[in-house]
mmCIF file of C-alpha atoms and ligand atoms in Angstrom:
data_model
loop_
_atom_site.group_PDB
_atom_site.id
_atom_site.type_symbol
_atom_site.label_atom_id
_atom_site.label_comp_id
_atom_site.label_asym_id
_atom_site.label_seq_id
_atom_site.Cartn_x
_atom_site.Cartn_y
_atom_site.Cartn_z
ATOM 1 C CA MET I 1394 44.496 -60.789 -53.240
ATOM 2 C CA LYS I 1395 47.063 -63.047 -54.926
ATOM 3 C CA GLU I 1396 47.695 -60.463 -57.671
ATOM 4 C CA ARG I 1397 47.979 -57.619 -55.131
ATOM 5 C CA ILE I 1398 50.515 -59.585 -53.074
ATOM 6 C CA GLN I 1399 52.581 -60.592 -56.075
ATOM 7 C CA ALA I 1400 52.586 -57.037 -57.512
ATOM 8 C CA LEU I 1401 53.670 -55.568 -54.162
ATOM 9 C CA ALA I 1402 56.339 -58.264 -53.697
ATOM 10 C CA LYS I 1403 57.752 -57.418 -57.136
ATOM 11 C CA LYS I 1404 57.739 -53.676 -56.366
ATOM 12 C CA LYS I 1405 59.553 -54.213 -53.050
ATOM 13 C CA ASN I 1406 61.942 -56.870 -54.424
ATOM 14 C CA ALA I 1407 60.571 -59.458 -52.000
ATOM 15 C CA ILE I 1408 60.587 -63.233 -52.392
ATOM 16 C CA ILE I 1409 57.854 -65.391 -50.861
ATOM 17 C CA LEU I 1410 58.977 -68.803 -49.542
ATOM 18 C CA ALA I 1411 56.396 -71.335 -48.341
ATOM 19 C CA HIS I 1412 56.801 -74.672 -46.607
ATOM 20 C CA ASN I 1413 55.070 -77.715 -48.142
ATOM 21 C CA TYR I 1414 52.634 -77.820 -45.155
ATOM 22 C CA GLN I 1415 51.261 -74.297 -45.708
ATOM 23 C CA PRO I 1416 47.598 -73.858 -46.729
ATOM 24 C CA ALA I 1417 47.007 -74.244 -50.498
ATOM 25 C CA GLU I 1418 46.331 -70.530 -51.098
ATOM 26 C CA ILE I 1419 49.657 -69.606 -49.442
ATOM 27 C CA GLN I 1420 51.579 -72.135 -51.549
ATOM 28 C CA GLU I 1421 49.858 -70.710 -54.648
ATOM 29 C CA VAL I 1422 51.042 -67.152 -53.940
ATOM 30 C CA ALA I 1423 54.640 -68.199 -53.114
ATOM 31 C CA ASP I 1424 57.658 -67.951 -55.429
ATOM 32 C CA LEU I 1425 59.028 -71.189 -54.001
ATOM 33 C CA CYS I 1426 57.568 -74.048 -51.993
ATOM 34 C CA GLY I 1427 59.749 -76.708 -50.490
ATOM 35 C CA ASP I 1428 60.998 -78.684 -47.535
ATOM 36 C CA SER I 1429 63.125 -77.137 -44.782
ATOM 37 C CA LEU I 1430 66.421 -77.808 -46.600
ATOM 38 C CA GLU I 1431 65.190 -76.264 -49.855
ATOM 39 C CA MET I 1432 63.875 -73.227 -47.951
ATOM 40 C CA SER I 1433 67.305 -72.761 -46.279
ATOM 41 C CA ILE I 1434 69.186 -73.040 -49.566
ATOM 42 C CA LYS I 1435 66.812 -70.649 -51.332
ATOM 43 C CA ALA I 1436 67.012 -68.153 -48.461
ATOM 44 C CA ALA I 1437 70.817 -68.249 -48.674
ATOM 45 C CA ALA I 1438 70.894 -67.737 -52.449
ATOM 46 C CA THR I 1439 68.227 -65.104 -53.099
ATOM 47 C CA LYS I 1440 69.090 -61.557 -54.223
ATOM 48 C CA ALA I 1441 65.774 -60.215 -52.906
ATOM 49 C CA ASP I 1442 65.792 -57.416 -50.292
ATOM 50 C CA ILE I 1443 62.919 -58.962 -48.335
ATOM 51 C CA ILE I 1444 62.161 -62.616 -47.561
ATOM 52 C CA ILE I 1445 58.547 -63.391 -46.636
ATOM 53 C CA CYS I 1446 58.798 -66.688 -44.809
ATOM 54 C CA CYS I 1447 55.519 -68.631 -44.813
ATOM 55 C CA GLY I 1448 56.178 -71.374 -42.320
ATOM 56 C CA VAL I 1449 56.979 -71.274 -38.612
ATOM 57 C CA HIS I 1450 59.356 -69.163 -36.523
ATOM 58 C CA PHE I 1451 62.472 -71.369 -36.798
ATOM 59 C CA MET I 1452 62.257 -71.209 -40.599
ATOM 60 C CA ALA I 1453 62.258 -67.397 -40.538
ATOM 61 C CA GLU I 1454 65.147 -67.459 -38.050
ATOM 62 C CA THR I 1455 67.104 -69.751 -40.380
ATOM 63 C CA ALA I 1456 66.553 -67.273 -43.222
ATOM 64 C CA ALA I 1457 67.693 -64.407 -40.930
ATOM 65 C CA ILE I 1458 70.790 -66.393 -39.867
ATOM 66 C CA LEU I 1459 71.752 -66.899 -43.525
ATOM 67 C CA SER I 1460 70.810 -63.420 -44.791
ATOM 68 C CA PRO I 1461 71.605 -60.753 -42.182
ATOM 69 C CA GLU I 1462 71.472 -57.993 -44.791
ATOM 70 C CA LYS I 1463 67.895 -58.859 -45.752
ATOM 71 C CA THR I 1464 64.616 -58.102 -44.004
ATOM 72 C CA VAL I 1465 63.023 -61.424 -43.013
ATOM 73 C CA LEU I 1466 59.300 -61.303 -42.281
ATOM 74 C CA LEU I 1467 57.139 -63.954 -40.608
ATOM 75 C CA PRO I 1468 53.627 -62.759 -41.520
ATOM 76 C CA ASN I 1469 52.120 -64.183 -38.311
ATOM 77 C CA PRO I 1470 54.564 -63.979 -35.370
ATOM 78 C CA ASP I 1471 52.493 -66.556 -33.429
ATOM 79 C CA ALA I 1472 53.490 -69.383 -35.800
ATOM 80 C CA GLY I 1473 55.916 -71.480 -33.734
ATOM 81 C CA CYS I 1474 56.964 -75.131 -33.594
ATOM 82 C CA PRO I 1475 56.161 -77.083 -30.401
ATOM 83 C CA MET I 1476 59.102 -79.439 -31.034
ATOM 84 C CA ALA I 1477 61.561 -76.537 -31.314
ATOM 85 C CA GLU I 1478 60.486 -75.453 -27.819
ATOM 86 C CA MET I 1479 61.438 -78.834 -26.316
ATOM 87 C CA VAL I 1480 65.123 -77.915 -26.058
ATOM 88 C CA THR I 1481 66.890 -74.888 -24.560
ATOM 89 C CA PRO I 1482 70.541 -73.877 -25.081
ATOM 90 C CA GLU I 1483 71.273 -74.212 -21.335
ATOM 91 C CA ALA I 1484 69.932 -77.780 -21.103
ATOM 92 C CA LEU I 1485 71.744 -78.764 -24.302
ATOM 93 C CA VAL I 1486 75.110 -77.393 -23.147
ATOM 94 C CA ALA I 1487 74.720 -79.277 -19.830
ATOM 95 C CA ARG I 1488 73.886 -82.582 -21.606
ATOM 96 C CA LYS I 1489 76.777 -82.205 -24.048
ATOM 97 C CA LYS I 1490 79.145 -81.767 -21.102
ATOM 98 C CA GLU I 1491 77.680 -84.843 -19.358
ATOM 99 C CA LEU I 1492 78.370 -86.892 -22.516
ATOM 100 C CA GLY I 1493 82.014 -85.785 -22.703
ATOM 101 C CA ASN I 1494 81.580 -83.011 -25.291
ATOM 102 C CA ILE I 1495 80.587 -85.284 -28.178
ATOM 103 C CA PRO I 1496 79.368 -83.437 -31.334
ATOM 104 C CA VAL I 1497 75.790 -82.136 -31.275
ATOM 105 C CA ILE I 1498 73.635 -82.453 -34.405
ATOM 106 C CA THR I 1499 70.585 -80.212 -34.213
ATOM 107 C CA TYR I 1500 67.502 -80.580 -36.389
ATOM 108 C CA VAL I 1501 66.653 -77.251 -38.076
ATOM 109 C CA ASN I 1502 63.366 -77.362 -36.138
ATOM 110 C CA SER I 1503 65.062 -75.509 -33.273
ATOM 111 C CA SER I 1504 65.739 -71.956 -32.108
ATOM 112 C CA ALA I 1505 68.742 -69.927 -33.310
ATOM 113 C CA ALA I 1506 70.066 -70.006 -29.730
ATOM 114 C CA VAL I 1507 70.063 -73.833 -29.758
ATOM 115 C CA LYS I 1508 71.700 -73.916 -33.205
ATOM 116 C CA ALA I 1509 74.366 -71.579 -31.799
ATOM 117 C CA VAL I 1510 75.478 -74.160 -29.205
ATOM 118 C CA SER I 1511 75.397 -77.050 -31.721
ATOM 119 C CA ASP I 1512 78.141 -78.375 -33.991
ATOM 120 C CA ILE I 1513 76.036 -78.837 -37.129
ATOM 121 C CA CYS I 1514 72.396 -78.777 -38.237
ATOM 122 C CA CYS I 1515 70.427 -81.321 -40.246
ATOM 123 C CA THR I 1516 67.012 -81.587 -41.854
ATOM 124 C CA SER I 1517 64.841 -84.617 -42.541
ATOM 125 C CA ALA I 1518 66.297 -84.659 -46.081
ATOM 126 C CA ASN I 1519 69.975 -84.946 -45.098
ATOM 127 C CA VAL I 1520 70.065 -86.393 -41.554
ATOM 128 C CA ILE I 1521 71.856 -89.653 -42.443
ATOM 129 C CA LYS I 1522 74.452 -87.846 -44.549
ATOM 130 C CA VAL I 1523 75.126 -85.419 -41.681
ATOM 131 C CA VAL I 1524 75.451 -88.139 -39.021
ATOM 132 C CA ASN I 1525 77.827 -90.161 -41.202
ATOM 133 C CA ALA I 1526 79.935 -87.089 -41.987
ATOM 134 C CA MET I 1527 80.727 -86.471 -38.307
ATOM 135 C CA ASP I 1528 84.295 -87.220 -37.279
ATOM 136 C CA ALA I 1529 83.261 -89.022 -34.056
ATOM 137 C CA ASP I 1530 81.868 -92.419 -33.053
ATOM 138 C CA GLU I 1531 79.158 -90.923 -30.823
ATOM 139 C CA VAL I 1532 76.853 -87.962 -31.432
ATOM 140 C CA LEU I 1533 73.997 -86.264 -29.603
ATOM 141 C CA MET I 1534 70.934 -85.446 -31.724
ATOM 142 C CA THR I 1535 68.383 -82.869 -30.715
ATOM 143 C CA PRO I 1536 65.463 -82.165 -30.395
ATOM 144 C CA ASP I 1537 63.634 -84.965 -32.276
ATOM 145 C CA LYS I 1538 63.985 -88.433 -30.689
ATOM 146 C CA ASN I 1539 62.283 -90.087 -33.671
ATOM 147 C CA LEU I 1540 64.616 -88.510 -36.226
ATOM 148 C CA ALA I 1541 67.515 -89.588 -33.996
ATOM 149 C CA LYS I 1542 66.226 -93.194 -33.840
ATOM 150 C CA TYR I 1543 65.858 -93.190 -37.639
ATOM 151 C CA ALA I 1544 69.453 -91.925 -37.971
ATOM 152 C CA ALA I 1545 70.671 -94.522 -35.442
ATOM 153 C CA ALA I 1546 69.123 -97.297 -37.551
ATOM 154 C CA ASN I 1547 71.081 -96.069 -40.584
ATOM 155 C CA THR I 1548 74.569 -95.527 -39.184
ATOM 156 C CA THR I 1549 77.241 -97.423 -37.273
ATOM 157 C CA LYS I 1550 77.666 -94.460 -34.896
ATOM 158 C CA LYS I 1551 76.092 -94.340 -31.453
ATOM 159 C CA VAL I 1552 73.339 -91.707 -31.488
ATOM 160 C CA HIS I 1553 72.270 -90.233 -28.142
ATOM 161 C CA LEU I 1554 68.669 -88.979 -28.104
ATOM 162 C CA TRP I 1555 66.948 -85.872 -26.849
ATOM 163 C CA GLU I 1556 63.373 -86.490 -25.681
ATOM 164 C CA GLY I 1557 61.685 -84.067 -28.122
ATOM 165 C CA TYR I 1558 59.105 -84.896 -30.801
ATOM 166 C CA CYS I 1559 56.613 -83.425 -33.247
ATOM 167 C CA PRO I 1560 53.197 -83.923 -31.609
ATOM 168 C CA PHE I 1561 51.515 -84.632 -34.956
ATOM 169 C CA HIS I 1562 53.993 -87.166 -36.354
ATOM 170 C CA ASN I 1563 54.659 -88.778 -32.970
ATOM 171 C CA ASN I 1564 50.933 -89.420 -32.404
ATOM 172 C CA LEU I 1565 50.384 -91.398 -35.609
ATOM 173 C CA THR I 1566 49.425 -94.935 -34.546
ATOM 174 C CA VAL I 1567 50.003 -98.366 -36.074
ATOM 175 C CA GLN I 1568 46.204 -98.864 -35.983
ATOM 176 C CA GLU I 1569 45.641 -95.715 -38.080
ATOM 177 C CA VAL I 1570 48.241 -96.800 -40.643
ATOM 178 C CA MET I 1571 46.804 -100.343 -40.825
ATOM 179 C CA ALA I 1572 43.284 -98.910 -41.302
ATOM 180 C CA ALA I 1573 44.534 -96.661 -44.146
ATOM 181 C CA LYS I 1574 46.356 -99.624 -45.702
ATOM 182 C CA SER I 1575 43.221 -101.802 -45.625
ATOM 183 C CA ALA I 1576 41.110 -98.948 -47.071
ATOM 184 C CA HIS I 1577 43.688 -98.529 -49.894
ATOM 185 C CA PRO I 1578 45.327 -101.946 -50.331
ATOM 186 C CA LYS I 1579 47.187 -100.966 -53.533
ATOM 187 C CA ALA I 1580 48.724 -97.832 -52.035
ATOM 188 C CA LEU I 1581 52.373 -97.508 -50.981
ATOM 189 C CA PHE I 1582 52.924 -96.063 -47.509
ATOM 190 C CA VAL I 1583 55.437 -93.203 -47.349
ATOM 191 C CA ALA I 1584 56.407 -91.917 -43.895
ATOM 192 C CA HIS I 1585 58.245 -88.868 -42.572
ATOM 193 C CA PRO I 1586 61.203 -89.653 -40.257
ATOM 194 C CA GLU I 1587 59.537 -87.598 -37.475
ATOM 195 C CA CYS I 1588 57.209 -90.627 -37.069
ATOM 196 C CA PRO I 1589 58.077 -93.221 -34.383
ATOM 197 C CA PRO I 1590 60.052 -96.404 -35.312
ATOM 198 C CA GLN I 1591 56.979 -98.687 -35.224
ATOM 199 C CA ILE I 1592 55.442 -96.496 -37.966
ATOM 200 C CA LEU I 1593 58.649 -96.336 -40.036
ATOM 201 C CA GLU I 1594 58.786 -100.155 -39.956
ATOM 202 C CA LEU I 1595 55.512 -100.201 -41.911
ATOM 203 C CA ALA I 1596 56.755 -97.750 -44.556
ATOM 204 C CA ASP I 1597 57.654 -98.529 -48.171
ATOM 205 C CA SER I 1598 59.773 -95.383 -48.174
ATOM 206 C CA ILE I 1599 60.938 -92.808 -45.581
ATOM 207 C CA GLN I 1600 61.224 -89.270 -46.931
ATOM 208 C CA SER I 1601 61.257 -85.540 -46.164
ATOM 209 C CA THR I 1602 58.224 -83.664 -47.528
ATOM 210 C CA SER I 1603 59.864 -82.785 -50.872
ATOM 211 C CA GLY I 1604 61.377 -86.290 -50.924
ATOM 212 C CA MET I 1605 57.804 -87.654 -50.841
ATOM 213 C CA ILE I 1606 56.881 -85.535 -53.883
ATOM 214 C CA ARG I 1607 59.916 -86.851 -55.779
ATOM 215 C CA PHE I 1608 59.318 -90.447 -54.655
ATOM 216 C CA ALA I 1609 55.693 -90.361 -55.899
ATOM 217 C CA GLY I 1610 56.921 -89.156 -59.306
ATOM 218 C CA GLU I 1611 59.641 -91.801 -59.643
ATOM 219 C CA SER I 1612 57.553 -94.709 -58.305
ATOM 220 C CA SER I 1613 55.592 -96.996 -60.640
ATOM 221 C CA GLY I 1614 52.821 -96.973 -57.989
ATOM 222 C CA ASP I 1615 49.839 -94.688 -58.501
ATOM 223 C CA GLN I 1616 48.378 -94.580 -54.963
ATOM 224 C CA PHE I 1617 50.127 -93.405 -51.813
ATOM 225 C CA ILE I 1618 49.291 -93.111 -48.115
ATOM 226 C CA LEU I 1619 51.178 -90.184 -46.614
ATOM 227 C CA GLY I 1620 52.490 -90.440 -43.062
ATOM 228 C CA THR I 1621 52.979 -86.724 -42.655
ATOM 229 C CA GLU I 1622 51.162 -83.437 -42.044
ATOM 230 C CA ILE I 1623 48.097 -83.167 -44.301
ATOM 231 C CA GLY I 1624 49.230 -79.887 -45.928
ATOM 232 C CA LEU I 1625 51.499 -81.980 -48.178
ATOM 233 C CA LEU I 1626 48.399 -83.292 -49.978
ATOM 234 C CA HIS I 1627 48.224 -80.028 -51.945
ATOM 235 C CA PRO I 1628 51.701 -79.850 -53.531
ATOM 236 C CA ILE I 1629 51.963 -83.619 -54.049
ATOM 237 C CA SER I 1630 48.559 -83.851 -55.793
ATOM 238 C CA LYS I 1631 49.434 -80.795 -57.887
ATOM 239 C CA ALA I 1632 52.781 -82.306 -58.926
ATOM 240 C CA HIS I 1633 51.227 -85.684 -59.818
ATOM 241 C CA PRO I 1634 47.575 -85.086 -60.797
ATOM 242 C CA GLN I 1635 47.269 -88.573 -62.323
ATOM 243 C CA LYS I 1636 48.087 -90.271 -58.972
ATOM 244 C CA GLN I 1637 46.031 -90.627 -55.753
ATOM 245 C CA PHE I 1638 47.152 -89.561 -52.282
ATOM 246 C CA TYR I 1639 45.538 -90.361 -48.926
ATOM 247 C CA PRO I 1640 46.423 -89.098 -45.442
ATOM 248 C CA ALA I 1641 47.524 -91.782 -42.949
ATOM 249 C CA SER I 1642 45.463 -89.839 -40.407
ATOM 250 C CA GLU I 1643 43.310 -86.706 -40.766
ATOM 251 C CA LYS I 1644 44.534 -85.797 -37.254
ATOM 252 C CA MET I 1645 48.001 -84.919 -38.612
ATOM 253 C CA MET I 1646 47.232 -81.213 -38.890
ATOM 254 C CA CYS I 1647 49.772 -78.753 -37.444
ATOM 255 C CA LYS I 1648 47.894 -75.677 -36.223
ATOM 256 C CA ASP I 1649 51.022 -73.533 -36.319
ATOM 257 C CA MET I 1650 51.571 -74.313 -39.998
ATOM 258 C CA LYS I 1651 48.077 -72.925 -40.725
ATOM 259 C CA LYS I 1652 48.461 -69.587 -38.921
ATOM 260 C CA ILE I 1653 49.522 -67.486 -41.919
ATOM 261 C CA SER I 1654 46.779 -66.017 -44.132
ATOM 262 C CA LEU I 1655 46.896 -64.028 -47.385
ATOM 263 C CA GLU I 1656 45.774 -60.990 -45.329
ATOM 264 C CA ASN I 1657 48.794 -61.459 -43.003
ATOM 265 C CA ILE I 1658 51.139 -61.556 -46.005
ATOM 266 C CA LEU I 1659 49.694 -58.392 -47.546
ATOM 267 C CA GLU I 1660 49.841 -56.572 -44.191
ATOM 268 C CA SER I 1661 53.390 -57.745 -43.506
ATOM 269 C CA LEU I 1662 54.590 -56.719 -46.993
ATOM 270 C CA THR I 1663 52.866 -53.338 -46.734
ATOM 271 C CA THR I 1664 54.065 -52.358 -43.246
ATOM 272 C CA LEU I 1665 57.152 -54.642 -42.924
ATOM 273 C CA SER I 1666 55.618 -56.057 -39.742
ATOM 274 C CA GLY I 1667 56.653 -59.418 -38.294
ATOM 275 C CA GLU I 1668 60.375 -58.903 -38.783
ATOM 276 C CA VAL I 1669 62.468 -61.737 -37.308
ATOM 277 C CA ARG I 1670 65.932 -60.782 -36.107
ATOM 278 C CA VAL I 1671 68.640 -62.858 -34.496
ATOM 279 C CA PRO I 1672 71.159 -61.091 -32.203
ATOM 280 C CA GLU I 1673 74.520 -60.940 -34.017
ATOM 281 C CA GLU I 1674 76.534 -62.966 -31.468
ATOM 282 C CA ILE I 1675 73.976 -65.812 -31.681
ATOM 283 C CA ARG I 1676 73.620 -65.466 -35.449
ATOM 284 C CA ILE I 1677 77.354 -65.911 -36.128
ATOM 285 C CA LYS I 1678 77.511 -69.106 -34.052
ATOM 286 C CA ALA I 1679 74.229 -70.487 -35.469
ATOM 287 C CA LEU I 1680 75.443 -69.695 -38.997
ATOM 288 C CA GLY I 1681 78.427 -71.982 -38.400
ATOM 289 C CA SER I 1682 76.045 -74.920 -37.761
ATOM 290 C CA VAL I 1683 73.651 -74.139 -40.627
ATOM 291 C CA GLN I 1684 76.394 -73.380 -43.163
ATOM 292 C CA LYS I 1685 78.267 -76.611 -42.323
ATOM 293 C CA MET I 1686 75.060 -78.500 -43.168
ATOM 294 C CA ILE I 1687 74.480 -76.619 -46.436
ATOM 295 C CA ASP I 1688 78.133 -77.118 -47.481
ATOM 296 C CA LEU I 1689 77.737 -80.918 -47.118
ATOM 297 C CA LYS I 1690 75.193 -80.733 -50.037
HETATM 298 P P1 LIG L 420 60.590 -81.159 -43.984
HETATM 299 O O1 LIG L 420 59.738 -80.446 -44.993
HETATM 300 O O2 LIG L 420 61.957 -80.616 -44.004
HETATM 301 O O3 LIG L 420 60.528 -82.628 -44.190
HETATM 302 O O4 LIG L 420 60.044 -80.765 -42.534
HETATM 303 C C1 LIG L 420 58.992 -81.326 -41.874
HETATM 304 C C2 LIG L 420 58.498 -80.470 -40.770
HETATM 305 O O5 LIG L 420 57.910 -80.942 -39.823
HETATM 306 C C3 LIG L 420 58.696 -79.041 -40.833
HETATM 307 O O6 LIG L 420 58.137 -78.445 -39.737
HETATM 308 FE FE1 LIG L 421 56.817 -78.410 -35.646
HETATM 309 FE FE2 LIG L 421 55.598 -80.723 -36.243
HETATM 310 FE FE3 LIG L 421 54.404 -78.432 -36.832
HETATM 311 FE FE4 LIG L 421 56.612 -79.219 -38.204
HETATM 312 S S1 LIG L 421 54.611 -80.228 -38.193
HETATM 313 S S2 LIG L 421 56.166 -77.159 -37.388
HETATM 314 S S3 LIG L 421 57.742 -80.250 -36.556
HETATM 315 S S4 LIG L 421 54.908 -79.175 -34.772
#
């Protein structure tokens, strides 16, 4: 199956991008695996005619926003992100007005329509840089309240929250982390900034998914507890086979991130099904927000 997919992708000049949370067999067939920022940058730079986006809907939309001339395929159209659905463009515009039109920073885990009414995007890898780059003393961050609280703790600006969250990161408890720490007393605890503040307080390092892979390589430690979705165990163990990785909680499993199968990819590549398009008037406005983020580097 892997060889068939890769041969067909080559024939059709398609590139396969996979998020770090995708199932192992999907990551193994992909040309590039990465965090949301790396996926955006790769989608913007590729010369391929077709982008197969193995992740969730907002990731395929981001690729379509950046590459209107390319065909962007999401092999399973049901793969969405519950957090992205916690904000609508109408509600965001109303809140921005209430706050006196302060700049809106929107996490990439959001729809194209929400990005279109935002001033700039951010990812977990660049959120602090983006907040500090804003030419205003107050900002509104959406949709992730935990990412916003993390940013607020690392800036002098006032950060207004939106009440959204990732159900899997938000549900991680202090008890679960303490139990993992006592089971693995020598391990460092690395947490994703989508986790709540009481979890981040327990962390030795706070990182995006690819940031965790880099941190594990640079650290002198050889055991790590990961406060993130369990799909990361595959690429991090592959990158550092001599080190040990443990999930902070086995419950951190995002069903949407597991919806794409090798069969879906082959079908999508063969029939060009699952195309994700963004209406041009929304795309142009959303591109402004995404491009501003990418240009900050
Ligand atoms: P990153 O890989 O950008 O850290 O994203 C985490 C996430 O929840 C993506 O859905
Ligand atoms: Fe959305 Fe959380 Fe799943 Fe990422 S892990 S796609 S933020 S629900």
